mmCIF file with all atom_site columns, C-alpha atoms in Angstrom:
data_model
loop_
_atom_site.group_PDB
_atom_site.id
_atom_site.type_symbol
_atom_site.label_atom_id
_atom_site.label_alt_id
_atom_site.label_comp_id
_atom_site.label_asym_id
_atom_site.label_entity_id
_atom_site.label_seq_id
_atom_site.pdbx_PDB_ins_code
_atom_site.Cartn_x
_atom_site.Cartn_y
_atom_site.Cartn_z
_atom_site.occupancy
_atom_site.B_iso_or_equiv
_atom_site.pdbx_formal_charge
_atom_site.auth_seq_id
_atom_site.auth_comp_id
_atom_site.auth_asym_id
_atom_site.auth_atom_id
_atom_site.pdbx_PDB_model_num
ATOM 1   C CA . UNK A 1 1   ? 0.000   0.000  0.000   1.00 49.00 ? 1   UNK A CA 1
ATOM 2   C CA . UNK A 1 2   ? 1.270   3.410  -0.914  1.00 54.00 ? 2   UNK A CA 1
ATOM 3   C CA . UNK A 1 3   ? 1.852   5.713  2.047   1.00 54.00 ? 3   UNK A CA 1
ATOM 4   C CA . UNK A 1 4   ? 0.448   8.723  0.187   1.00 56.00 ? 4   UNK A CA 1
ATOM 5   C CA . UNK A 1 5   ? -3.036  7.264  -0.268  1.00 59.00 ? 5   UNK A CA 1
ATOM 6   C CA . UNK A 1 6   ? -4.433  8.345  3.119   1.00 68.00 ? 6   UNK A CA 1
ATOM 7   C CA . UNK A 1 7   ? -3.073  11.853 2.594   1.00 74.00 ? 7   UNK A CA 1
ATOM 8   C CA . UNK A 1 8   ? -4.559  12.002 -0.901  1.00 71.00 ? 8   UNK A CA 1
ATOM 9   C CA . UNK A 1 9   ? -7.975  10.970 0.422   1.00 72.00 ? 9   UNK A CA 1
ATOM 10  C CA . UNK A 1 10  ? -7.731  13.549 3.184   1.00 74.00 ? 10  UNK A CA 1
ATOM 11  C CA . UNK A 1 11  ? -6.746  16.208 0.646   1.00 81.00 ? 11  UNK A CA 1
ATOM 12  C CA . UNK A 1 12  ? -9.717  15.379 -1.604  1.00 82.00 ? 12  UNK A CA 1
ATOM 13  C CA . UNK A 1 13  ? -12.082 15.538 1.368   1.00 80.00 ? 13  UNK A CA 1
ATOM 14  C CA . UNK A 1 14  ? -10.608 18.853 2.483   1.00 85.00 ? 14  UNK A CA 1
ATOM 15  C CA . UNK A 1 15  ? -10.899 20.223 -1.053  1.00 83.00 ? 15  UNK A CA 1
ATOM 16  C CA . UNK A 1 16  ? -14.569 19.234 -1.191  1.00 84.00 ? 16  UNK A CA 1
ATOM 17  C CA . UNK A 1 17  ? -15.251 20.909 2.147   1.00 86.00 ? 17  UNK A CA 1
ATOM 18  C CA . UNK A 1 18  ? -13.475 24.070 0.994   1.00 87.00 ? 18  UNK A CA 1
ATOM 19  C CA . UNK A 1 19  ? -15.462 24.067 -2.249  1.00 83.00 ? 19  UNK A CA 1
ATOM 20  C CA . UNK A 1 20  ? -18.753 23.841 -0.341  1.00 85.00 ? 20  UNK A CA 1
ATOM 21  C CA . UNK A 1 21  ? -17.702 26.614 2.040   1.00 86.00 ? 21  UNK A CA 1
ATOM 22  C CA . UNK A 1 22  ? -16.661 28.766 -0.926  1.00 85.00 ? 22  UNK A CA 1
ATOM 23  C CA . UNK A 1 23  ? -20.033 28.216 -2.581  1.00 82.00 ? 23  UNK A CA 1
ATOM 24  C CA . UNK A 1 24  ? -21.939 29.080 0.589   1.00 86.00 ? 24  UNK A CA 1
ATOM 25  C CA . UNK A 1 25  ? -19.917 32.030 1.849   1.00 87.00 ? 25  UNK A CA 1
ATOM 26  C CA . UNK A 1 26  ? -17.248 33.333 -0.496  1.00 86.00 ? 26  UNK A CA 1
ATOM 27  C CA . UNK A 1 27  ? -19.086 34.813 -3.453  1.00 87.00 ? 27  UNK A CA 1
ATOM 28  C CA . UNK A 1 28  ? -20.950 38.057 -3.995  1.00 89.00 ? 28  UNK A CA 1
ATOM 29  C CA . UNK A 1 29  ? -24.458 36.679 -4.216  1.00 91.00 ? 29  UNK A CA 1
ATOM 30  C CA . UNK A 1 30  ? -24.170 34.577 -1.065  1.00 92.00 ? 30  UNK A CA 1
ATOM 31  C CA . UNK A 1 31  ? -22.507 37.421 0.821   1.00 92.00 ? 31  UNK A CA 1
ATOM 32  C CA . UNK A 1 32  ? -25.299 39.860 -0.059  1.00 93.00 ? 32  UNK A CA 1
ATOM 33  C CA . UNK A 1 33  ? -27.960 37.305 0.866   1.00 94.00 ? 33  UNK A CA 1
ATOM 34  C CA . UNK A 1 34  ? -26.329 36.440 4.191   1.00 94.00 ? 34  UNK A CA 1
ATOM 35  C CA . UNK A 1 35  ? -25.881 40.148 4.954   1.00 95.00 ? 35  UNK A CA 1
ATOM 36  C CA . UNK A 1 36  ? -29.599 40.753 4.363   1.00 95.00 ? 36  UNK A CA 1
ATOM 37  C CA . UNK A 1 37  ? -30.589 37.819 6.579   1.00 95.00 ? 37  UNK A CA 1
ATOM 38  C CA . UNK A 1 38  ? -28.056 38.819 9.254   1.00 95.00 ? 38  UNK A CA 1
ATOM 39  C CA . UNK A 1 39  ? -29.276 42.411 9.185   1.00 95.00 ? 39  UNK A CA 1
ATOM 40  C CA . UNK A 1 40  ? -32.885 41.301 9.567   1.00 94.00 ? 40  UNK A CA 1
ATOM 41  C CA . UNK A 1 41  ? -31.894 39.090 12.484  1.00 94.00 ? 41  UNK A CA 1
ATOM 42  C CA . UNK A 1 42  ? -29.909 41.907 14.119  1.00 94.00 ? 42  UNK A CA 1
ATOM 43  C CA . UNK A 1 43  ? -32.917 44.229 13.840  1.00 91.00 ? 43  UNK A CA 1
ATOM 44  C CA . UNK A 1 44  ? -35.164 41.501 15.264  1.00 90.00 ? 44  UNK A CA 1
ATOM 45  C CA . UNK A 1 45  ? -32.828 40.947 18.218  1.00 89.00 ? 45  UNK A CA 1
ATOM 46  C CA . UNK A 1 46  ? -32.412 44.673 18.910  1.00 89.00 ? 46  UNK A CA 1
ATOM 47  C CA . UNK A 1 47  ? -36.078 45.597 18.448  1.00 86.00 ? 47  UNK A CA 1
ATOM 48  C CA . UNK A 1 48  ? -37.224 44.640 21.978  1.00 80.00 ? 48  UNK A CA 1
ATOM 49  C CA . UNK A 1 49  ? -34.651 47.083 23.357  1.00 83.00 ? 49  UNK A CA 1
ATOM 50  C CA . UNK A 1 50  ? -36.391 50.000 21.640  1.00 82.00 ? 50  UNK A CA 1
ATOM 51  C CA . UNK A 1 51  ? -40.049 48.970 21.451  1.00 77.00 ? 51  UNK A CA 1
ATOM 52  C CA . UNK A 1 52  ? -42.289 47.272 23.954  1.00 76.00 ? 52  UNK A CA 1
ATOM 53  C CA . UNK A 1 53  ? -45.575 47.158 22.061  1.00 75.00 ? 53  UNK A CA 1
ATOM 54  C CA . UNK A 1 54  ? -47.716 44.074 21.643  1.00 73.00 ? 54  UNK A CA 1
ATOM 55  C CA . UNK A 1 55  ? -46.466 43.589 18.085  1.00 72.00 ? 55  UNK A CA 1
ATOM 56  C CA . UNK A 1 56  ? -42.772 43.616 19.005  1.00 70.00 ? 56  UNK A CA 1
ATOM 57  C CA . UNK A 1 57  ? -42.352 39.914 18.270  1.00 74.00 ? 57  UNK A CA 1
ATOM 58  C CA . UNK A 1 58  ? -43.693 40.268 14.716  1.00 84.00 ? 58  UNK A CA 1
ATOM 59  C CA . UNK A 1 59  ? -40.314 41.599 13.585  1.00 86.00 ? 59  UNK A CA 1
ATOM 60  C CA . UNK A 1 60  ? -39.101 37.959 13.463  1.00 87.00 ? 60  UNK A CA 1
ATOM 61  C CA . UNK A 1 61  ? -41.293 37.474 10.403  1.00 91.00 ? 61  UNK A CA 1
ATOM 62  C CA . UNK A 1 62  ? -38.689 39.200 8.212   1.00 92.00 ? 62  UNK A CA 1
ATOM 63  C CA . UNK A 1 63  ? -35.774 36.792 8.794   1.00 93.00 ? 63  UNK A CA 1
ATOM 64  C CA . UNK A 1 64  ? -38.202 33.905 8.347   1.00 91.00 ? 64  UNK A CA 1
ATOM 65  C CA . UNK A 1 65  ? -39.449 35.372 5.065   1.00 93.00 ? 65  UNK A CA 1
ATOM 66  C CA . UNK A 1 66  ? -35.900 35.923 3.786   1.00 94.00 ? 66  UNK A CA 1
ATOM 67  C CA . UNK A 1 67  ? -35.215 32.231 4.371   1.00 93.00 ? 67  UNK A CA 1
ATOM 68  C CA . UNK A 1 68  ? -38.677 30.984 3.509   1.00 90.00 ? 68  UNK A CA 1
ATOM 69  C CA . UNK A 1 69  ? -38.394 28.086 1.101   1.00 89.00 ? 69  UNK A CA 1
ATOM 70  C CA . UNK A 1 70  ? -36.020 26.259 3.433   1.00 90.00 ? 70  UNK A CA 1
ATOM 71  C CA . UNK A 1 71  ? -37.541 27.702 6.610   1.00 92.00 ? 71  UNK A CA 1
ATOM 72  C CA . UNK A 1 72  ? -40.923 26.280 5.642   1.00 90.00 ? 72  UNK A CA 1
ATOM 73  C CA . UNK A 1 73  ? -39.505 22.836 6.356   1.00 92.00 ? 73  UNK A CA 1
ATOM 74  C CA . UNK A 1 74  ? -38.172 24.008 9.728   1.00 90.00 ? 74  UNK A CA 1
ATOM 75  C CA . UNK A 1 75  ? -41.569 25.476 10.636  1.00 89.00 ? 75  UNK A CA 1
ATOM 76  C CA . UNK A 1 76  ? -43.222 22.203 9.647   1.00 91.00 ? 76  UNK A CA 1
ATOM 77  C CA . UNK A 1 77  ? -40.791 20.267 11.860  1.00 91.00 ? 77  UNK A CA 1
ATOM 78  C CA . UNK A 1 78  ? -41.513 22.618 14.764  1.00 89.00 ? 78  UNK A CA 1
ATOM 79  C CA . UNK A 1 79  ? -45.237 22.155 14.323  1.00 89.00 ? 79  UNK A CA 1
ATOM 80  C CA . UNK A 1 80  ? -44.905 18.375 14.076  1.00 91.00 ? 80  UNK A CA 1
ATOM 81  C CA . UNK A 1 81  ? -42.477 18.047 16.974  1.00 89.00 ? 81  UNK A CA 1
ATOM 82  C CA . UNK A 1 82  ? -43.808 20.532 19.493  1.00 88.00 ? 82  UNK A CA 1
ATOM 83  C CA . UNK A 1 83  ? -47.356 21.079 18.286  1.00 85.00 ? 83  UNK A CA 1
ATOM 84  C CA . UNK A 1 84  ? -47.004 24.820 17.841  1.00 78.00 ? 84  UNK A CA 1
ATOM 85  C CA . UNK A 1 85  ? -44.994 25.441 21.032  1.00 86.00 ? 85  UNK A CA 1
ATOM 86  C CA . UNK A 1 86  ? -41.509 25.066 19.584  1.00 85.00 ? 86  UNK A CA 1
ATOM 87  C CA . UNK A 1 87  ? -38.792 26.839 21.588  1.00 90.00 ? 87  UNK A CA 1
ATOM 88  C CA . UNK A 1 88  ? -37.232 30.017 20.279  1.00 87.00 ? 88  UNK A CA 1
ATOM 89  C CA . UNK A 1 89  ? -33.798 28.387 19.902  1.00 91.00 ? 89  UNK A CA 1
ATOM 90  C CA . UNK A 1 90  ? -35.303 25.952 17.409  1.00 92.00 ? 90  UNK A CA 1
ATOM 91  C CA . UNK A 1 91  ? -36.638 28.715 15.184  1.00 90.00 ? 91  UNK A CA 1
ATOM 92  C CA . UNK A 1 92  ? -33.515 30.901 15.426  1.00 92.00 ? 92  UNK A CA 1
ATOM 93  C CA . UNK A 1 93  ? -31.322 27.903 14.651  1.00 93.00 ? 93  UNK A CA 1
ATOM 94  C CA . UNK A 1 94  ? -33.675 27.010 11.820  1.00 93.00 ? 94  UNK A CA 1
ATOM 95  C CA . UNK A 1 95  ? -33.341 30.488 10.349  1.00 94.00 ? 95  UNK A CA 1
ATOM 96  C CA . UNK A 1 96  ? -29.539 30.267 10.493  1.00 95.00 ? 96  UNK A CA 1
ATOM 97  C CA . UNK A 1 97  ? -29.474 26.779 8.977   1.00 94.00 ? 97  UNK A CA 1
ATOM 98  C CA . UNK A 1 98  ? -31.988 27.751 6.293   1.00 95.00 ? 98  UNK A CA 1
ATOM 99  C CA . UNK A 1 99  ? -29.938 30.817 5.390   1.00 95.00 ? 99  UNK A CA 1
ATOM 100 C CA . UNK A 1 100 ? -26.793 28.705 5.016   1.00 94.00 ? 100 UNK A CA 1
ATOM 101 C CA . UNK A 1 101 ? -28.561 26.097 2.874   1.00 94.00 ? 101 UNK A CA 1
ATOM 102 C CA . UNK A 1 102 ? -30.036 28.748 0.613   1.00 94.00 ? 102 UNK A CA 1
ATOM 103 C CA . UNK A 1 103 ? -26.724 30.568 0.457   1.00 94.00 ? 103 UNK A CA 1
ATOM 104 C CA . UNK A 1 104 ? -25.138 27.335 -0.757  1.00 93.00 ? 104 UNK A CA 1
ATOM 105 C CA . UNK A 1 105 ? -27.836 26.991 -3.407  1.00 93.00 ? 105 UNK A CA 1
ATOM 106 C CA . UNK A 1 106 ? -27.394 30.610 -4.504  1.00 92.00 ? 106 UNK A CA 1
ATOM 107 C CA . UNK A 1 107 ? -23.630 30.129 -4.698  1.00 91.00 ? 107 UNK A CA 1
ATOM 108 C CA . UNK A 1 108 ? -24.051 27.012 -6.837  1.00 91.00 ? 108 UNK A CA 1
ATOM 109 C CA . UNK A 1 109 ? -26.426 28.819 -9.204  1.00 91.00 ? 109 UNK A CA 1
ATOM 110 C CA . UNK A 1 110 ? -24.058 31.801 -9.355  1.00 89.00 ? 110 UNK A CA 1
ATOM 111 C CA . UNK A 1 111 ? -21.080 29.584 -10.163 1.00 88.00 ? 111 UNK A CA 1
ATOM 112 C CA . UNK A 1 112 ? -23.061 27.741 -12.822 1.00 88.00 ? 112 UNK A CA 1
ATOM 113 C CA . UNK A 1 113 ? -24.159 30.970 -14.473 1.00 87.00 ? 113 UNK A CA 1
ATOM 114 C CA . UNK A 1 114 ? -20.649 32.431 -14.342 1.00 82.00 ? 114 UNK A CA 1
ATOM 115 C CA . UNK A 1 115 ? -19.225 29.234 -15.801 1.00 79.00 ? 115 UNK A CA 1
ATOM 116 C CA . UNK A 1 116 ? -21.618 29.362 -18.728 1.00 63.00 ? 116 UNK A CA 1
ATOM 117 C CA . UNK A 1 117 ? -20.850 32.994 -19.349 1.00 58.00 ? 117 UNK A CA 1
ATOM 118 C CA . UNK A 1 118 ? -17.118 32.364 -19.140 1.00 55.00 ? 118 UNK A CA 1
ATOM 119 C CA . UNK A 1 119 ? -17.225 29.557 -21.711 1.00 55.00 ? 119 UNK A CA 1
ATOM 120 C CA . UNK A 1 120 ? -18.586 31.795 -24.451 1.00 56.00 ? 120 UNK A CA 1
ATOM 121 C CA . UNK A 1 121 ? -16.115 32.871 -27.039 1.00 59.00 ? 121 UNK A CA 1
ATOM 122 C CA . UNK A 1 122 ? -16.246 36.268 -28.625 1.00 59.00 ? 122 UNK A CA 1
ATOM 123 C CA . UNK A 1 123 ? -17.558 36.261 -32.133 1.00 55.00 ? 123 UNK A CA 1
ATOM 124 C CA . UNK A 1 124 ? -15.176 37.548 -34.743 1.00 61.00 ? 124 UNK A CA 1
ATOM 125 C CA . UNK A 1 125 ? -15.862 38.307 -38.382 1.00 66.00 ? 125 UNK A CA 1
ATOM 126 C CA . UNK A 1 126 ? -13.950 35.163 -39.340 1.00 57.00 ? 126 UNK A CA 1
ATOM 127 C CA . UNK A 1 127 ? -16.192 32.890 -37.290 1.00 48.00 ? 127 UNK A CA 1
#
């Protein structure tokens, strides 16, 4: 057995993890999306400090809406598991996880679209 095989497998696994992290975090589209979700969550966390009305908790609708397609599954799990009384940590964690999943999807779409655009050759009069 070759002694470099375990290192090669570890390198491939590390490269895959880096590629997924790059898709989810290190591109413009994902960064803008995560900034919008993070900003909505920051406003939702800070809102009780400035307002004490009966509708103060409705500000959490915005982060949930920004992450909705994936957060719909989290809301369904909360309803099925706790019967409508899911703890706040479950929903906040669900928003974060949903944002990361959707950021990964946006990054994959962005990379696919950029790859297609980059493969086009310029037309010249000779072609």
